[in-house]
Each structure stands twice: as structure tokens, then as C-alpha cells.
Amino acid sequence: MRHGEVHNPEGVLYGRRAGYHLSDLGRRMADRVAEHLAERDVTHVVASPLERAQETASPIAKTHGLDLATDERLIEAANVFEGKTFGVGDGALKKPANWKYLTNPFRPSWGEPYVEQVVRMMRALDAARDAARGHEAVCVSHQLPIWIVRSFVERRRLWHDPRKRECTLASLTTFTYRGDKIVSVGYSEPARDLVPAHLLAGAKPVKGGAKAFGA
């Protein structure tokens, strides 16, 4: 699961920075998904250590009477632009000193290599599978790591256009195992009606509209 909306009025790329919590809307998203999963056979709930992920996972764990586990491997991808505003024609990209970080979109040069994200996320998924073997687990993480591990499992290239990620706020990307092997991947948006239209998967950017950062 991707976490819910974050309170970020300054519009910075918050990445792995502490102190970024769910907004009121984000908490509603978390509650909605907890309701959606209430009848599922969930026996393990685990989240990234970042506040927004912990706060998203908490209602799910509470609904199922479970302790919330933490897995560092579910954390957001590292990014050199963390803590800065980020966009084409403004913020960090306007400064020539930062251009050196944009030389290789395939690795990528501005942050944690995609391959490293795949390795840690696969290990986190396998650990959750083992903790809930025969049942279901919920892992709360962040947009980029979720999309990268899904792309790997579905045998797509890892470098991509961020605007085309199918990983909306509070969405569920489901990996189904048969034994130790992933046999299918699903996607759903239980809180879709709560997500601002311009933040839905595949939506076109709105000039002057709000943005989502470090998700």
C-alpha cells in the first residue's frame, strides 16, 4: 500500500526526512483502506519507518488487532533533492549546480539506484510473505519503491516517466504468491474518491495546482 496524503504546505521533496505526517485527508484515506481490508485475512501489517507510512498502517493493524511491525527496507528511495522544491523551471532544477545530478536517468543519477530498490523491496515482500504465510500481509511503503518492484516483477524496464506510474495515494498493489513465487500482480484504489483528481494515476499535471512530493 502507498501511504495517504501528507501535510506539506511548503511543497518540498520530503523524501526520507522526518516530521512529515498525514494530512486530515490522508488520515481519511488510511481509515478508508482499513475499512476496505476489514474482512480480509490479514495477519501481518508492516510499514516503512517514516511517519506517513506508520500513520497509514496504524488503522489497518488496529482493525485486525495486530501489532504494527516496521521494516527499514520499505522506506522511500533516497534522493539528492530531498528538502528542496523540485520542478521543471523552478526550485532545484533552476540551479546549474544541480544539473550534474540529472545526467543518467537509467540508474538514476539523482538518487538510490533502481536495482537497489528492487533488491530491498523484494526482500521486504518475501519477509512479509513468510510472516503471513497462508494468509495476507499489508506492507505500507512509498510510490517509487512500490512502482519499481512492480515493474521488476512484471518484467518492465525500471527507468520510466514518473507521470505514468500507476500508484495513487492510498492505493493497493497486490502481489499474490504460490509457495515462494509471485504468480500475479493486482492494483486497486479503495480511496479513489478522496484523491484529488490531478493526483490520480495517469492524470495530467495542472499548471499552478498542488503537487505531491517524496511520496
Tab-separated table of C-alpha atoms in Angstrom:
chain	number	residue	atom	x	y	z
A	1	MET	CA	0.000	0.000	0.000
A	2	ARG	CA	1.121	3.531	-0.706
A	3	HIS	CA	0.571	5.916	2.210
A	4	GLY	CA	-2.090	8.633	2.236
A	5	GLU	CA	-1.782	12.348	1.544
A	6	VAL	CA	0.892	14.222	3.502
A	7	HIS	CA	0.650	17.711	5.031
A	8	ASN	CA	3.289	19.599	3.028
A	9	PRO	CA	2.265	23.244	2.504
A	10	GLU	CA	5.815	24.283	1.528
A	11	GLY	CA	5.832	21.845	-1.381
A	12	VAL	CA	9.256	20.356	-0.681
A	13	LEU	CA	10.531	16.971	-1.784
A	14	TYR	CA	10.407	15.443	1.696
A	15	GLY	CA	11.827	12.037	0.806
A	16	ARG	CA	13.204	10.369	3.919
A	17	ARG	CA	13.035	13.480	6.097
A	18	ALA	CA	11.347	13.151	9.462
A	19	GLY	CA	8.422	15.288	10.563
A	20	TYR	CA	6.080	14.826	7.594
A	21	HIS	CA	2.744	13.486	8.778
A	22	LEU	CA	-0.534	12.634	7.102
A	23	SER	CA	-2.917	15.483	6.428
A	24	ASP	CA	-6.508	15.250	7.634
A	25	LEU	CA	-7.396	13.946	4.177
A	26	GLY	CA	-4.555	11.432	4.373
A	27	ARG	CA	-5.958	10.082	7.631
A	28	ARG	CA	-9.345	9.674	5.991
A	29	MET	CA	-7.647	7.732	3.201
A	30	ALA	CA	-5.963	5.464	5.746
A	31	ASP	CA	-9.259	4.836	7.524
A	32	ARG	CA	-10.979	4.095	4.223
A	33	VAL	CA	-8.440	1.433	3.291
A	34	ALA	CA	-8.645	-0.062	6.789
A	35	GLU	CA	-12.412	-0.420	6.274
A	36	HIS	CA	-11.822	-1.905	2.818
A	37	LEU	CA	-9.498	-4.547	4.263
A	38	ALA	CA	-11.501	-5.253	7.410
A	39	GLU	CA	-12.824	-8.612	6.182
A	40	ARG	CA	-9.559	-9.734	4.583
A	41	ASP	CA	-7.444	-12.472	6.143
A	42	VAL	CA	-4.686	-10.081	7.224
A	43	THR	CA	-2.333	-11.486	9.868
A	44	HIS	CA	0.674	-9.181	9.441
A	45	VAL	CA	0.912	-5.400	8.971
A	46	VAL	CA	4.302	-3.778	8.402
A	47	ALA	CA	5.345	-0.285	7.361
A	48	SER	CA	8.234	1.909	6.373
A	49	PRO	CA	9.692	3.707	9.416
A	50	LEU	CA	8.629	7.126	8.082
A	51	GLU	CA	5.746	8.805	9.921
A	52	ARG	CA	3.385	8.962	6.955
A	53	ALA	CA	3.661	5.218	6.392
A	54	GLN	CA	3.302	4.358	10.086
A	55	GLU	CA	0.217	6.572	10.357
A	56	THR	CA	-1.313	4.961	7.262
A	57	ALA	CA	-0.698	1.435	8.529
A	58	SER	CA	-1.940	2.003	12.087
A	59	PRO	CA	-5.711	1.857	11.360
A	60	ILE	CA	-5.219	-1.383	9.408
A	61	ALA	CA	-3.284	-3.018	12.233
A	62	LYS	CA	-5.847	-1.806	14.777
A	63	THR	CA	-8.772	-3.142	12.739
A	64	HIS	CA	-7.197	-6.614	12.742
A	65	GLY	CA	-5.981	-6.492	16.337
A	66	LEU	CA	-2.339	-6.691	15.265
A	67	ASP	CA	0.862	-5.051	16.382
A	68	LEU	CA	2.358	-2.830	13.689
A	69	ALA	CA	5.779	-4.020	12.533
A	70	THR	CA	8.438	-1.810	10.929
A	71	ASP	CA	10.764	-2.752	8.066
A	72	GLU	CA	13.501	-0.321	7.029
A	73	ARG	CA	13.531	-1.917	3.571
A	74	LEU	CA	10.126	-0.365	2.818
A	75	ILE	CA	11.482	3.179	3.172
A	76	GLU	CA	11.272	5.867	0.481
A	77	ALA	CA	14.012	5.993	-2.163
A	78	ALA	CA	16.969	8.243	-1.336
A	79	ASN	CA	17.136	11.442	-3.416
A	80	VAL	CA	19.761	14.231	-3.548
A	81	PHE	CA	16.981	16.822	-3.946
A	82	GLU	CA	15.433	15.916	-0.607
A	83	GLY	CA	14.395	19.002	1.347
A	84	LYS	CA	14.216	21.204	-1.743
A	85	THR	CA	11.413	22.355	-4.004
A	86	PHE	CA	11.599	20.434	-7.234
A	87	GLY	CA	10.118	21.083	-10.639
A	88	VAL	CA	10.922	21.969	-14.231
A	89	GLY	CA	11.751	25.674	-14.480
A	90	ASP	CA	11.665	26.350	-10.756
A	91	GLY	CA	13.207	25.255	-7.488
A	92	ALA	CA	16.196	22.918	-7.517
A	93	LEU	CA	16.243	22.422	-11.295
A	94	LYS	CA	16.786	26.121	-11.876
A	95	LYS	CA	20.237	25.960	-10.277
A	96	PRO	CA	23.112	24.878	-12.598
A	97	ALA	CA	24.926	23.289	-9.631
A	98	ASN	CA	22.229	20.616	-9.531
A	99	TRP	CA	22.343	19.719	-13.216
A	100	LYS	CA	25.147	17.207	-12.639
A	101	TYR	CA	22.640	15.014	-10.826
A	102	LEU	CA	20.435	14.729	-13.926
A	103	THR	CA	22.946	13.053	-16.240
A	104	ASN	CA	21.757	9.449	-16.015
A	105	PRO	CA	18.018	8.677	-15.828
A	106	PHE	CA	18.681	4.955	-16.146
A	107	ARG	CA	20.445	4.493	-12.793
A	108	PRO	CA	19.204	7.189	-11.752
A	109	SER	CA	21.983	9.679	-11.045
A	110	TRP	CA	19.896	11.768	-8.600
A	111	GLY	CA	19.126	9.037	-6.115
A	112	GLU	CA	19.070	5.428	-4.985
A	113	PRO	CA	19.714	3.056	-7.912
A	114	TYR	CA	16.602	1.287	-9.153
A	115	VAL	CA	18.284	-2.117	-8.822
A	116	GLU	CA	18.973	-1.488	-5.136
A	117	GLN	CA	15.324	-0.590	-4.617
A	118	VAL	CA	14.275	-3.853	-6.246
A	119	VAL	CA	16.584	-5.896	-4.004
A	120	ARG	CA	15.411	-4.376	-0.729
A	121	MET	CA	11.733	-4.318	-1.684
A	122	MET	CA	11.764	-7.957	-2.807
A	123	ARG	CA	13.362	-8.917	0.494
A	124	ALA	CA	10.706	-6.947	2.372
A	125	LEU	CA	7.921	-8.633	0.404
A	126	ASP	CA	9.404	-12.072	0.985
A	127	ALA	CA	9.692	-11.362	4.721
A	128	ALA	CA	6.050	-10.276	4.854
A	129	ARG	CA	5.056	-13.396	2.896
A	130	ASP	CA	6.830	-15.581	5.428
A	131	ALA	CA	5.293	-13.722	8.385
A	132	ALA	CA	1.776	-14.244	6.996
A	133	ARG	CA	2.260	-17.497	5.092
A	134	GLY	CA	-1.136	-18.944	4.202
A	135	HIS	CA	-2.797	-15.592	4.968
A	136	GLU	CA	-2.376	-11.971	3.871
A	137	ALA	CA	0.078	-9.229	4.790
A	138	VAL	CA	-0.157	-5.474	4.292
A	139	CYS	CA	3.077	-3.557	3.649
A	140	VAL	CA	2.879	0.249	3.637
A	141	SER	CA	5.581	1.915	1.561
A	142	HIS	CA	6.100	4.750	-0.924
A	143	GLN	CA	5.284	5.395	-4.559
A	144	LEU	CA	8.663	4.951	-6.236
A	145	PRO	CA	9.786	1.748	-4.444
A	146	ILE	CA	6.352	0.204	-4.994
A	147	TRP	CA	6.352	1.077	-8.689
A	148	ILE	CA	9.918	-0.129	-9.191
A	149	VAL	CA	9.351	-3.529	-7.588
A	150	ARG	CA	6.108	-3.935	-9.539
A	151	SER	CA	7.922	-3.052	-12.757
A	152	PHE	CA	10.569	-5.659	-11.973
A	153	VAL	CA	8.009	-8.376	-11.236
A	154	GLU	CA	6.081	-7.532	-14.421
A	155	ARG	CA	9.354	-7.513	-16.392
A	156	ARG	CA	9.270	-3.888	-17.464
A	157	ARG	CA	12.304	-1.641	-17.695
A	158	LEU	CA	12.997	0.156	-14.434
A	159	TRP	CA	13.620	3.631	-15.829
A	160	HIS	CA	10.329	5.331	-16.653
A	161	ASP	CA	8.270	8.518	-16.884
A	162	PRO	CA	7.173	9.330	-13.283
A	163	ARG	CA	3.899	10.768	-14.611
A	164	LYS	CA	2.889	7.302	-15.803
A	165	ARG	CA	3.242	5.435	-12.526
A	166	GLU	CA	0.086	3.575	-11.534
A	167	CYS	CA	0.413	4.091	-7.795
A	168	THR	CA	-2.071	6.652	-6.484
A	169	LEU	CA	-2.169	7.804	-2.866
A	170	ALA	CA	-3.553	5.045	-0.571
A	171	SER	CA	-3.622	2.569	-3.458
A	172	LEU	CA	-3.070	-1.180	-3.121
A	173	THR	CA	-0.600	-3.050	-5.310
A	174	THR	CA	-1.176	-6.737	-4.609
A	175	PHE	CA	1.441	-9.461	-5.048
A	176	THR	CA	-0.012	-12.965	-4.911
A	177	TYR	CA	2.341	-15.821	-4.065
A	178	ARG	CA	2.030	-19.515	-4.783
A	179	GLY	CA	4.542	-21.010	-2.433
A	180	ASP	CA	7.582	-18.755	-2.692
A	181	LYS	CA	6.851	-17.475	-6.194
A	182	ILE	CA	4.849	-14.390	-7.192
A	183	VAL	CA	2.205	-15.535	-9.671
A	184	SER	CA	0.167	-12.364	-10.202
A	185	VAL	CA	0.050	-8.634	-9.530
A	186	GLY	CA	-3.108	-6.606	-8.969
A	187	TYR	CA	-3.899	-2.944	-8.418
A	188	SER	CA	-6.825	-1.125	-6.778
A	189	GLU	CA	-7.712	2.293	-5.361
A	190	PRO	CA	-10.106	1.904	-2.392
A	191	ALA	CA	-9.869	5.620	-1.558
A	192	ARG	CA	-10.020	6.880	-5.139
A	193	ASP	CA	-12.907	9.272	-4.477
A	194	LEU	CA	-10.825	11.010	-1.802
A	195	VAL	CA	-7.795	11.588	-4.019
A	196	PRO	CA	-7.611	14.999	-5.764
A	197	ALA	CA	-8.185	14.451	-9.491
A	198	HIS	CA	-4.752	15.763	-10.528
A	199	LEU	CA	-3.047	13.204	-8.248
A	200	LEU	CA	-4.774	10.127	-9.633
A	201	ALA	CA	-2.659	7.636	-11.552
A	202	GLY	CA	-2.110	8.847	-15.109
A	203	ALA	CA	-3.571	12.315	-14.507
A	204	LYS	CA	-2.041	15.216	-16.419
A	205	PRO	CA	-0.271	17.895	-14.335
A	206	VAL	CA	-2.319	21.007	-13.617
A	207	LYS	CA	-0.453	24.288	-14.055
A	208	GLY	CA	-0.342	26.084	-10.732
A	209	GLY	CA	-2.038	23.176	-8.969
A	210	ALA	CA	-0.933	21.352	-5.846
A	211	LYS	CA	1.831	18.799	-6.050
A	212	ALA	CA	2.795	15.592	-4.286
A	213	PHE	CA	6.406	15.257	-3.196
A	214	GLY	CA	8.579	12.460	-1.842
A	215	ALA	CA	5.662	10.093	-1.919
